[in-house]
CSV table of C-alpha atoms in Angstrom, one decimal:
chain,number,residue,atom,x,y,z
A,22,UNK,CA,76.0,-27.3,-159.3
A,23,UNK,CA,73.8,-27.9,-162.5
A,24,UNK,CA,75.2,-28.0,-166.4
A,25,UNK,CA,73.8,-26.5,-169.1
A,26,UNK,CA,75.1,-29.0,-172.0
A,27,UNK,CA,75.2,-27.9,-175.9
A,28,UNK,CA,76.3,-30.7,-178.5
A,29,UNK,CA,76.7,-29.6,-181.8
A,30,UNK,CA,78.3,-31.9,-185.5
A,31,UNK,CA,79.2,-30.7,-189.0
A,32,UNK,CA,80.4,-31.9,-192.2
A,33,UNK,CA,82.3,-29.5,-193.0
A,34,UNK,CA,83.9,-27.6,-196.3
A,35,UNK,CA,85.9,-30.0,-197.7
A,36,UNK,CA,84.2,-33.8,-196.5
A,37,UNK,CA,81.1,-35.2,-198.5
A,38,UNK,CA,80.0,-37.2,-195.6
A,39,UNK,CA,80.3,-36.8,-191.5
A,40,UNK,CA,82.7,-39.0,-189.5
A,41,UNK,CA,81.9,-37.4,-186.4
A,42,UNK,CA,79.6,-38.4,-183.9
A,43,UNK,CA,78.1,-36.6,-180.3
A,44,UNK,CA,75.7,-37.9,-177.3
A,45,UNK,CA,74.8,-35.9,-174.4
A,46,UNK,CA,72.2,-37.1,-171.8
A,47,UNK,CA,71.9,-34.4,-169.5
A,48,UNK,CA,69.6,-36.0,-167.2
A,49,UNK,CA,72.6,-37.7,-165.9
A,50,UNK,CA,75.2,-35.1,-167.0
A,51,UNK,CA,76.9,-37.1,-169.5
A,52,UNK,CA,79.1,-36.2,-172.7
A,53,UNK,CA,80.5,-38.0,-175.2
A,54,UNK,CA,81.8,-37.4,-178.5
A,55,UNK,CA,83.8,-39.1,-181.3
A,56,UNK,CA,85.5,-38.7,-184.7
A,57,UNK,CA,85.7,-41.7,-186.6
A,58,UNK,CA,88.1,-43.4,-189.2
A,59,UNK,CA,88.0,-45.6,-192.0
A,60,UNK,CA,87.2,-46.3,-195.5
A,61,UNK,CA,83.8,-45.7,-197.3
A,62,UNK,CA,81.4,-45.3,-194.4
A,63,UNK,CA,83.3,-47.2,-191.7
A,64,UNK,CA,84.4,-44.1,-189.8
A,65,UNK,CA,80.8,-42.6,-189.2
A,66,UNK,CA,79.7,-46.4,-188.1
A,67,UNK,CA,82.8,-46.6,-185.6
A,68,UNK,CA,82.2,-43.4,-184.1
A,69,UNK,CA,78.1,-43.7,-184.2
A,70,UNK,CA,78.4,-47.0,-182.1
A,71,UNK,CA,81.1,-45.8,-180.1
A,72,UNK,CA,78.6,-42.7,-178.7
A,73,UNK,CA,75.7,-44.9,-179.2
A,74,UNK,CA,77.2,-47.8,-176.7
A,75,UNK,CA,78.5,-45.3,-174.2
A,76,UNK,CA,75.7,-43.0,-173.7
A,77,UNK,CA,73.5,-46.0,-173.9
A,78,UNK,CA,75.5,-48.1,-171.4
A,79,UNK,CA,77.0,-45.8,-169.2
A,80,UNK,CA,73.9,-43.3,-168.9
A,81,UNK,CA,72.2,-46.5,-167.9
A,82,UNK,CA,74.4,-47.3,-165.1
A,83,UNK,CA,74.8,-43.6,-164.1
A,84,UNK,CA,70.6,-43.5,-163.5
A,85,UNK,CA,70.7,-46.6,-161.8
A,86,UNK,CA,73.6,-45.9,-159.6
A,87,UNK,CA,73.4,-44.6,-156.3
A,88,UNK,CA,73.3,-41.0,-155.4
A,89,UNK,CA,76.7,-41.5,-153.0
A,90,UNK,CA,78.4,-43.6,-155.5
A,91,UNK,CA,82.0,-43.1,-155.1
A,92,UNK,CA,84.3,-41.7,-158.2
A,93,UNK,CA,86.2,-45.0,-157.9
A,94,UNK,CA,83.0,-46.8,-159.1
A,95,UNK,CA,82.0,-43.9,-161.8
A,96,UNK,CA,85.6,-44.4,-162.9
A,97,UNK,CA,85.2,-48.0,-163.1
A,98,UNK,CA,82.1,-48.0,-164.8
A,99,UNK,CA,83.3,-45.7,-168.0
A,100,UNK,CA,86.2,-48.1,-168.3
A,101,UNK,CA,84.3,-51.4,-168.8
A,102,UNK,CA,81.7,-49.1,-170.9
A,103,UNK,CA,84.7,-47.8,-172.8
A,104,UNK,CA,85.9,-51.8,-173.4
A,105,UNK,CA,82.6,-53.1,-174.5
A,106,UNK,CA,82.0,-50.3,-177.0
A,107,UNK,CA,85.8,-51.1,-178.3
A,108,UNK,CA,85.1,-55.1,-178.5
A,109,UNK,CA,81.9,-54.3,-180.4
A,110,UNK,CA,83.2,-52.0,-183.0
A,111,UNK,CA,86.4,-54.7,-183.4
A,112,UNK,CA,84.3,-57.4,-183.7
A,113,UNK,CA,81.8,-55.6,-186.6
A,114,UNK,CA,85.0,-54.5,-188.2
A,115,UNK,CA,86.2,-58.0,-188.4
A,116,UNK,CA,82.9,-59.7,-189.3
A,117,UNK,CA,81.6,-57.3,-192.7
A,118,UNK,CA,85.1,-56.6,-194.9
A,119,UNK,CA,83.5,-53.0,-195.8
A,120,UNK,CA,84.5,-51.7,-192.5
A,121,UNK,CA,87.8,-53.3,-191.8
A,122,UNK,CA,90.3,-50.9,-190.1
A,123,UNK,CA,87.1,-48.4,-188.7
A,124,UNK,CA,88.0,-46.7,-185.7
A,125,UNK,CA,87.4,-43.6,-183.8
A,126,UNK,CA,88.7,-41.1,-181.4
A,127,UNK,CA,86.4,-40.9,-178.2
A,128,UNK,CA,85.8,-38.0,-175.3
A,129,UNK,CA,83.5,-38.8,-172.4
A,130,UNK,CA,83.2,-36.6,-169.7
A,131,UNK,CA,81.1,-37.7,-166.3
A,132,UNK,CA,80.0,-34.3,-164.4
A,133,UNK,CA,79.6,-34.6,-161.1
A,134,UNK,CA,78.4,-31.0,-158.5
A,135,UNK,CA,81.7,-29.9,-158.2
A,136,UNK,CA,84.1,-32.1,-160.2
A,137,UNK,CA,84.4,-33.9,-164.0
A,138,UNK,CA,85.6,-37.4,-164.7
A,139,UNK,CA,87.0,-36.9,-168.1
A,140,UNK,CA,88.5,-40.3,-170.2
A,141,UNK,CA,89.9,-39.6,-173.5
A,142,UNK,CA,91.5,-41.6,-176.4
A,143,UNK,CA,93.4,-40.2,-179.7
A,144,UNK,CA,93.8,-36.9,-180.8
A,145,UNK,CA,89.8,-35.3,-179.9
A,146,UNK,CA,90.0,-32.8,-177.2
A,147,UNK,CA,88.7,-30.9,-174.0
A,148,UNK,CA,89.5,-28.0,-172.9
A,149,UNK,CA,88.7,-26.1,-169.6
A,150,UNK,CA,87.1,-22.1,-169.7
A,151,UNK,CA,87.7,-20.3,-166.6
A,152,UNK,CA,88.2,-16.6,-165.6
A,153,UNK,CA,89.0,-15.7,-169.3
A,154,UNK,CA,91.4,-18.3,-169.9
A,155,UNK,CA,91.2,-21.4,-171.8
A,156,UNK,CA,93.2,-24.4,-170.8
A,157,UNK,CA,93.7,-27.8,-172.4
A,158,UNK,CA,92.9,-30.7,-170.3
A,159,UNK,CA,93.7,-34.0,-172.5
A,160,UNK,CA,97.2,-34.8,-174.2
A,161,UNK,CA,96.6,-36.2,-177.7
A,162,UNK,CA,97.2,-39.4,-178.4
A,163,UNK,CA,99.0,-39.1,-181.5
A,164,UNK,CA,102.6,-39.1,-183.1
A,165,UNK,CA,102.7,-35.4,-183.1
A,166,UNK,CA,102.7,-35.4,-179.8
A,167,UNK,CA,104.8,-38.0,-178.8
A,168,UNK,CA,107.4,-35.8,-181.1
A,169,UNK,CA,106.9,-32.9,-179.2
A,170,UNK,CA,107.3,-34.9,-175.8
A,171,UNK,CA,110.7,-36.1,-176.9
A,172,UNK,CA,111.6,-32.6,-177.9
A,173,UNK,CA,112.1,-33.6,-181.8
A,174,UNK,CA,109.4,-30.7,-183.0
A,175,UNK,CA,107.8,-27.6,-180.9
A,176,UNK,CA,104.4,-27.2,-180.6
A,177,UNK,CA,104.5,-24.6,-183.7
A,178,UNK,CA,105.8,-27.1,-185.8
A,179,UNK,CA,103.4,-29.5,-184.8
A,180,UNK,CA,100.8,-26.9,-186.3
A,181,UNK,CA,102.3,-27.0,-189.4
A,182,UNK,CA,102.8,-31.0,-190.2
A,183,UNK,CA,101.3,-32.7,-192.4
A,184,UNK,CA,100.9,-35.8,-190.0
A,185,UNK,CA,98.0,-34.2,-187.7
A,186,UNK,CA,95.9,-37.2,-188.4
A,187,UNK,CA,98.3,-40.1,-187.0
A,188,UNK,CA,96.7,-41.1,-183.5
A,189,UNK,CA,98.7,-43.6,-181.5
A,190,UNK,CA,95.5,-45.3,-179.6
A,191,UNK,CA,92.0,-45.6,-181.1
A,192,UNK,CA,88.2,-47.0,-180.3
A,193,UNK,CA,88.1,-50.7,-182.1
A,194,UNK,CA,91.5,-51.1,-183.9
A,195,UNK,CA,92.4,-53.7,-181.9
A,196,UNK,CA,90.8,-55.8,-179.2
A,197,UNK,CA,92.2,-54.0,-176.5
A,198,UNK,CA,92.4,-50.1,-176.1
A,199,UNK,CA,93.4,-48.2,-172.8
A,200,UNK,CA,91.2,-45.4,-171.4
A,201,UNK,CA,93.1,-42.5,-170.2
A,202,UNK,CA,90.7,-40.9,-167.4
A,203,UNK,CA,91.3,-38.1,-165.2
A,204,UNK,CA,89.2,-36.0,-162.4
A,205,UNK,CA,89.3,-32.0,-162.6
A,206,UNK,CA,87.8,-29.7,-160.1
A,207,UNK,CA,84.7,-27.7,-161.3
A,208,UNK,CA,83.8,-23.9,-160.4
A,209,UNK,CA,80.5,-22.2,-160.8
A,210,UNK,CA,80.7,-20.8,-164.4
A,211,UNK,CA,83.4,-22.7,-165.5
A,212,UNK,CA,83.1,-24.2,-169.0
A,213,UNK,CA,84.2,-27.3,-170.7
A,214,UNK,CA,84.7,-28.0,-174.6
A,215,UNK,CA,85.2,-31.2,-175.9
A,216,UNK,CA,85.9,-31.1,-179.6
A,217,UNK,CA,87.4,-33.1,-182.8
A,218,UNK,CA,90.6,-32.1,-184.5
A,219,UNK,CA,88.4,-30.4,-187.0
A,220,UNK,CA,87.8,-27.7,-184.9
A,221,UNK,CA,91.0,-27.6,-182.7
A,222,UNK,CA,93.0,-28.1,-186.6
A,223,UNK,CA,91.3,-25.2,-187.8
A,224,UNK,CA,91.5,-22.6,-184.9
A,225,UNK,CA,94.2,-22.3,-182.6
A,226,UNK,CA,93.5,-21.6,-178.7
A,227,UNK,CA,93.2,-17.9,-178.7
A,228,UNK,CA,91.1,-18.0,-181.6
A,229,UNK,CA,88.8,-20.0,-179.4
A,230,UNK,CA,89.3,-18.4,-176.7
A,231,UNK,CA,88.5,-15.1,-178.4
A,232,UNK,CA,85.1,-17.0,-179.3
A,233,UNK,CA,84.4,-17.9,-176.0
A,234,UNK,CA,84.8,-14.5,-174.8
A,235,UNK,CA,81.9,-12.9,-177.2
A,236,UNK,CA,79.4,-14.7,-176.3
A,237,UNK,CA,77.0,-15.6,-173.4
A,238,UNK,CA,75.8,-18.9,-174.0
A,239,UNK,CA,76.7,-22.5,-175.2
A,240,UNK,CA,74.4,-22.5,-177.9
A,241,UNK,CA,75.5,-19.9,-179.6
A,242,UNK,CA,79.3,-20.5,-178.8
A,243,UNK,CA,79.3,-23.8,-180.4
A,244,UNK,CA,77.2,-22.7,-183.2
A,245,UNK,CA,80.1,-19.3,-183.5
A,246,UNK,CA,83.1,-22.3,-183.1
A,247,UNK,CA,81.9,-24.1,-185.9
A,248,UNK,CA,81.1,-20.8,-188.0
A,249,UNK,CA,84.8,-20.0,-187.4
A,250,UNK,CA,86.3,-23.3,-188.0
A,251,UNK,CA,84.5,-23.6,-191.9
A,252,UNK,CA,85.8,-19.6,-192.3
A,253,UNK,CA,88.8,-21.0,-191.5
A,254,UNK,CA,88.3,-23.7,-194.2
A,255,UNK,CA,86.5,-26.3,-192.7
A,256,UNK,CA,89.0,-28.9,-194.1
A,257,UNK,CA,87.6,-32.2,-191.2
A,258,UNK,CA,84.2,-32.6,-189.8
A,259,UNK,CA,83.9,-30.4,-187.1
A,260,UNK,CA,81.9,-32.0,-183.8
A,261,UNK,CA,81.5,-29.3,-180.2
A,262,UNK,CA,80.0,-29.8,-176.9
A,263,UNK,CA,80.1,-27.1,-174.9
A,264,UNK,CA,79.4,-27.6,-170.9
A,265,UNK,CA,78.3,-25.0,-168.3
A,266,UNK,CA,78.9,-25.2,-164.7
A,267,UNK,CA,75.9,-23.1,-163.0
A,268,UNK,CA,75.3,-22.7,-159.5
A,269,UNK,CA,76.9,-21.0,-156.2
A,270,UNK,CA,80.1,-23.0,-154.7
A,271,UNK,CA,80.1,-24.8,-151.8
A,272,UNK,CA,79.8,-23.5,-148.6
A,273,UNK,CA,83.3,-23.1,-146.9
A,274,UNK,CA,83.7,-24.8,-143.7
A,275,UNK,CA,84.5,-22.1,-140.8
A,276,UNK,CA,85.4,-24.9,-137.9
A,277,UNK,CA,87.3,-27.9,-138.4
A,278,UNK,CA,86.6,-30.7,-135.9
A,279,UNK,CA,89.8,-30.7,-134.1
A,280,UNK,CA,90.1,-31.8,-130.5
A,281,UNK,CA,93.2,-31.6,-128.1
């Protein structure tokens, strides 16, 4: 299976400055993309070294890694990435005042022929495009959601509060921040989105989905989600990557090695 990869950031309507942050490196089929937090600049430094470190450190060890290396290890490997990038960005926040509190949302996805290892923390999303249906693959971080787990709100509630931006687990707000990973099959033409809460805030899933459908390509889906979302208002930074699975499945065994 090969990917066709698109990464796409924006400021915005409402935001003077950009708190978002994407990486790709397609050469070993990486993704990863963050949306910051913090005072004056701090949130576009959090999120910048969060991509920065994990693209850096994990596409290293992903090109040095052997060819049969099992998902165990690949999983092993974004957690320890994950870690060091939070350690560095909670150690810069407590060493220069001006970025005390930064933080950041993180998505990194791992693709690999026929499946995705996808970690998430906080509220930034991915979602899965297949057959004409889109499907949301993480669970927010956030207090939103936690309310709509305990049954306290519904999800159109949710929609309408004004505490969308209260994550429960961030990138380098404190020395120690838990990874939530997960493996998901992949099929030829399937697509993935990863995105900030300034598109997902902005356009609900069958506005993207109706995106998605219209056109052909990643470039100019991302480029049409992050039209919509500033039509919509553009009220965060917005921040895409779009991921296309290309390539016939995999040849169905007709025997199975049984023996009486």
């Amino acid at each position: 299976m090969n990917f066709e990869f698109y990464a796409v950031t924006d400021r915005g309507r409402a935001r003077s400055n950009n708190e978002d942050s994407v990486a790709v490196d397609d050469g070993v089929a990486l993704a990863v993309l963050a949306d910051g937090m913090g005072g004056y600049n701090a949130g576009e430094v959090a999120s910048g070294m969060a991509t920065a470190f994990v693209r850096s450190e994990l596409g290293r060890w992903l090109a040095d890694a052997a060819p049969e290396v099992s998902d165990h290890d690949v999983r092993r490997a974004m957690d320890i990435c994950v870690d060091n990038a939070n350690r560095a960005i909670f150690n810069a926040a407590n060493a220069n005042p001006q970025y005390g509190g930064m933080g950041t949302t993180l998505v990194v996805a791992v693709f690999r022929s026929n499946r995705v290892l996808l970690g998430h923390i906080g509220d930034s999303r991915a979602y899965r495009w297949r057959d004409g249906q889109l499907v949301q693959i993480t669970r927010d971080h956030s207090l939103l959601q936690e309310q709509i787990d305990a049954g306290l709100i519904s999800p159109e509630q949710a929609a309408l509060s004004h505490n969308k931006n209260l994550v429960t687990r961030a990138v380098g707000v404190e020395d120690v921040v838990l990874l939530e990973t997960h493996m998901h099959a992949v099929l030829p033409d399937d697509w993935f989105l990863m995105c900030s809460d300034g598109l997902s805030d902005m356009l609900d899933d069958d506005s993207v989905a109706e995106v998605l459908r219209t056109h052909g390509n990643v470039v100019d889906a991302a480029h049409a989600l992050v039209d919509a979302a500033n039509e919509a208002g553009g009220r965060d930074n917005i921040a895409v990557i779009l991921v296309a699975a290309r390539g016939a499945p995999a040849a169905s065994r007709s025997w199975w090695p049984f023996r009486r």
